Every structure is written in C-alpha cells, then in structure tokens.
Tab-separated table of C-alpha atoms in Angstrom:
chain	number	residue	atom	x	y	z
G	1	UNK	CA	-5.260	19.639	1.321
G	2	UNK	CA	-2.068	17.738	0.492
G	3	UNK	CA	-0.611	14.349	1.328
G	4	UNK	CA	1.257	13.791	4.596
G	5	UNK	CA	4.159	11.612	3.497
G	6	UNK	CA	4.574	7.894	2.996
G	7	UNK	CA	2.011	5.721	4.769
G	8	UNK	CA	3.158	2.353	3.485
G	9	UNK	CA	5.056	0.291	0.964
G	10	UNK	CA	2.893	-2.276	-0.810
G	11	UNK	CA	4.857	-5.234	-2.167
G	12	UNK	CA	3.812	-8.222	-4.198
G	13	UNK	CA	5.820	-11.429	-3.938
G	14	UNK	CA	5.831	-14.984	-5.201
G	15	UNK	CA	6.597	-16.317	-1.709
G	16	UNK	CA	4.946	-14.650	1.294
G	17	UNK	CA	6.902	-16.694	3.846
G	18	UNK	CA	10.328	-15.871	2.412
G	19	UNK	CA	9.445	-12.197	1.958
G	20	UNK	CA	8.186	-11.890	5.547
G	21	UNK	CA	11.339	-13.563	6.901
G	22	UNK	CA	13.495	-11.209	4.807
G	23	UNK	CA	11.891	-8.142	6.380
G	24	UNK	CA	11.963	-9.685	9.851
G	25	UNK	CA	15.696	-10.176	9.338
G	26	UNK	CA	15.902	-6.420	8.720
G	27	UNK	CA	14.221	-5.669	12.042
G	28	UNK	CA	10.559	-5.491	10.994
G	29	UNK	CA	7.970	-7.063	13.271
G	30	UNK	CA	4.945	-8.911	11.950
G	31	UNK	CA	1.814	-6.989	12.971
G	32	UNK	CA	-0.605	-9.451	11.378
G	33	UNK	CA	-0.893	-12.041	8.652
G	34	UNK	CA	-3.930	-13.180	6.705
G	35	UNK	CA	-5.161	-16.578	5.629
G	36	UNK	CA	-4.410	-15.714	1.992
G	37	UNK	CA	-0.600	-15.340	2.113
G	38	UNK	CA	-0.270	-11.676	2.975
G	39	UNK	CA	0.471	-9.554	5.985
G	40	UNK	CA	1.748	-6.347	7.464
G	41	UNK	CA	5.111	-5.622	9.063
G	42	UNK	CA	6.461	-2.496	10.753
G	43	UNK	CA	9.803	-1.246	12.008
G	44	UNK	CA	9.347	1.498	14.627
G	45	UNK	CA	7.123	4.454	13.834
G	46	UNK	CA	7.846	4.532	10.117
G	47	UNK	CA	5.655	3.410	7.233
G	48	UNK	CA	4.366	-0.130	7.347
G	49	UNK	CA	5.160	-2.751	4.711
G	50	UNK	CA	2.240	-4.773	3.389
G	51	UNK	CA	3.203	-7.874	1.421
G	52	UNK	CA	0.802	-9.902	-0.727
G	53	UNK	CA	1.587	-13.126	-2.565
G	54	UNK	CA	0.662	-13.211	-6.260
G	55	UNK	CA	0.651	-16.110	-8.754
G	56	UNK	CA	3.927	-17.046	-10.471
G	57	UNK	CA	2.653	-15.801	-13.827
G	58	UNK	CA	2.224	-12.242	-12.493
G	59	UNK	CA	5.224	-9.931	-12.251
G	60	UNK	CA	5.494	-8.733	-8.612
G	61	UNK	CA	4.968	-4.995	-8.246
G	62	UNK	CA	5.827	-2.421	-5.612
G	63	UNK	CA	3.892	0.731	-4.842
G	64	UNK	CA	4.368	3.546	-2.363
G	65	UNK	CA	1.217	4.545	-0.525
G	66	UNK	CA	0.912	8.227	0.420
G	67	UNK	CA	-1.103	9.284	3.469
G	68	UNK	CA	-4.153	11.528	3.078
G	69	UNK	CA	-5.792	12.626	6.352
G	70	UNK	CA	-9.305	13.108	4.908
G	71	UNK	CA	-10.399	11.753	1.533
G	72	UNK	CA	-13.453	14.013	1.400
G	73	UNK	CA	-11.314	17.136	1.845
G	74	UNK	CA	-8.584	16.029	-0.582
G	75	UNK	CA	-8.349	17.643	-3.990
G	76	UNK	CA	-5.442	16.632	-6.241
G	77	UNK	CA	-3.437	19.480	-7.727
G	78	UNK	CA	-4.068	20.596	-11.275
G	79	UNK	CA	-2.255	18.316	-13.682
G	80	UNK	CA	-2.597	15.250	-11.438
G	81	UNK	CA	-4.115	12.372	-13.379
G	82	UNK	CA	-6.635	10.477	-11.282
G	83	UNK	CA	-6.888	6.814	-12.275
G	84	UNK	CA	-9.486	5.794	-9.685
G	85	UNK	CA	-11.457	7.945	-7.220
G	86	UNK	CA	-11.354	7.284	-3.479
G	87	UNK	CA	-13.077	3.970	-2.810
G	88	UNK	CA	-13.651	1.979	0.365
G	89	UNK	CA	-11.349	-1.037	0.750
G	90	UNK	CA	-12.070	-4.387	2.360
G	91	UNK	CA	-9.367	-3.633	4.940
G	92	UNK	CA	-10.921	-0.493	6.405
G	93	UNK	CA	-9.431	2.454	4.512
G	94	UNK	CA	-10.267	4.526	1.453
G	95	UNK	CA	-7.862	4.503	-1.509
G	96	UNK	CA	-7.371	6.493	-4.684
G	97	UNK	CA	-4.865	5.869	-7.487
G	98	UNK	CA	-3.068	8.623	-9.404
G	99	UNK	CA	-0.523	8.474	-12.218
G	100	UNK	CA	2.646	10.565	-12.260
G	101	UNK	CA	4.047	12.184	-15.441
G	102	UNK	CA	6.243	9.122	-16.096
G	103	UNK	CA	3.310	6.705	-15.923
G	104	UNK	CA	3.933	5.289	-12.432
G	105	UNK	CA	0.902	4.581	-10.284
G	106	UNK	CA	0.674	5.948	-6.735
G	107	UNK	CA	-1.844	4.960	-4.087
G	108	UNK	CA	-3.323	7.569	-1.780
G	109	UNK	CA	-4.749	6.138	1.445
G	110	UNK	CA	-7.151	7.839	3.837
G	111	UNK	CA	-8.996	6.602	6.924
G	112	UNK	CA	-12.425	5.082	6.393
G	113	UNK	CA	-15.426	7.365	6.814
G	114	UNK	CA	-16.608	7.533	10.393
C-alpha cells in the first residue's frame, strides 16, 4: 500500500495568533483552536494546516504530512528509512516518521484503529 497524497502541512510558529490571522487572510477558515496556542485551518477540500506555537529559543519547523489509509496495511518501500513506527497520537490518529535521502523528515498519518 502507498500514500494517498498530502494530508496536512504542520507548521511551528513563535506567534500562534499572528500565524492564524495570516492564513485566514489567505482564505483559510479556523476549524478549531486549542488552549495551548495551536489550531487547525482549512481552505476548501485541500490539506489542512495545523499550526503550533513553540518557544522563542526553538527554530520553527515545517513538515508535510502524507496520508496513509491504513497503518496496519502500510509497508514502506525498500530503501525508506523509518525513524519512528506508527504510534497513536493524543489527537486521534496514528503517525510514523520517515527520512528521505536528503535527511528531511516526513510524517505519515493514518486514522486511529477502530
């Protein structure tokens, strides 16, 4: 089984409020926010953008999240370096991290087990 395209863009920021307003100015609608300076925005049927505030001493990162329909049926191709196996998240999905040949990290996201 392979991935099914981009599920999300995960962004870190030093200012959740400013970042959310920036994306709202680009036509994204806030789907939800949390009580710890993060939230999810979406524009139409495309991938969602999840933004999380990080401390000033941490360099903000960005990561593309690829969609996997079933974590239990997923098997990365030969030569794919797994960094972490699929694990349950606190937000109701399962995620795995892989590294590409240039050292970039990619998140793979699947629905939670039913």
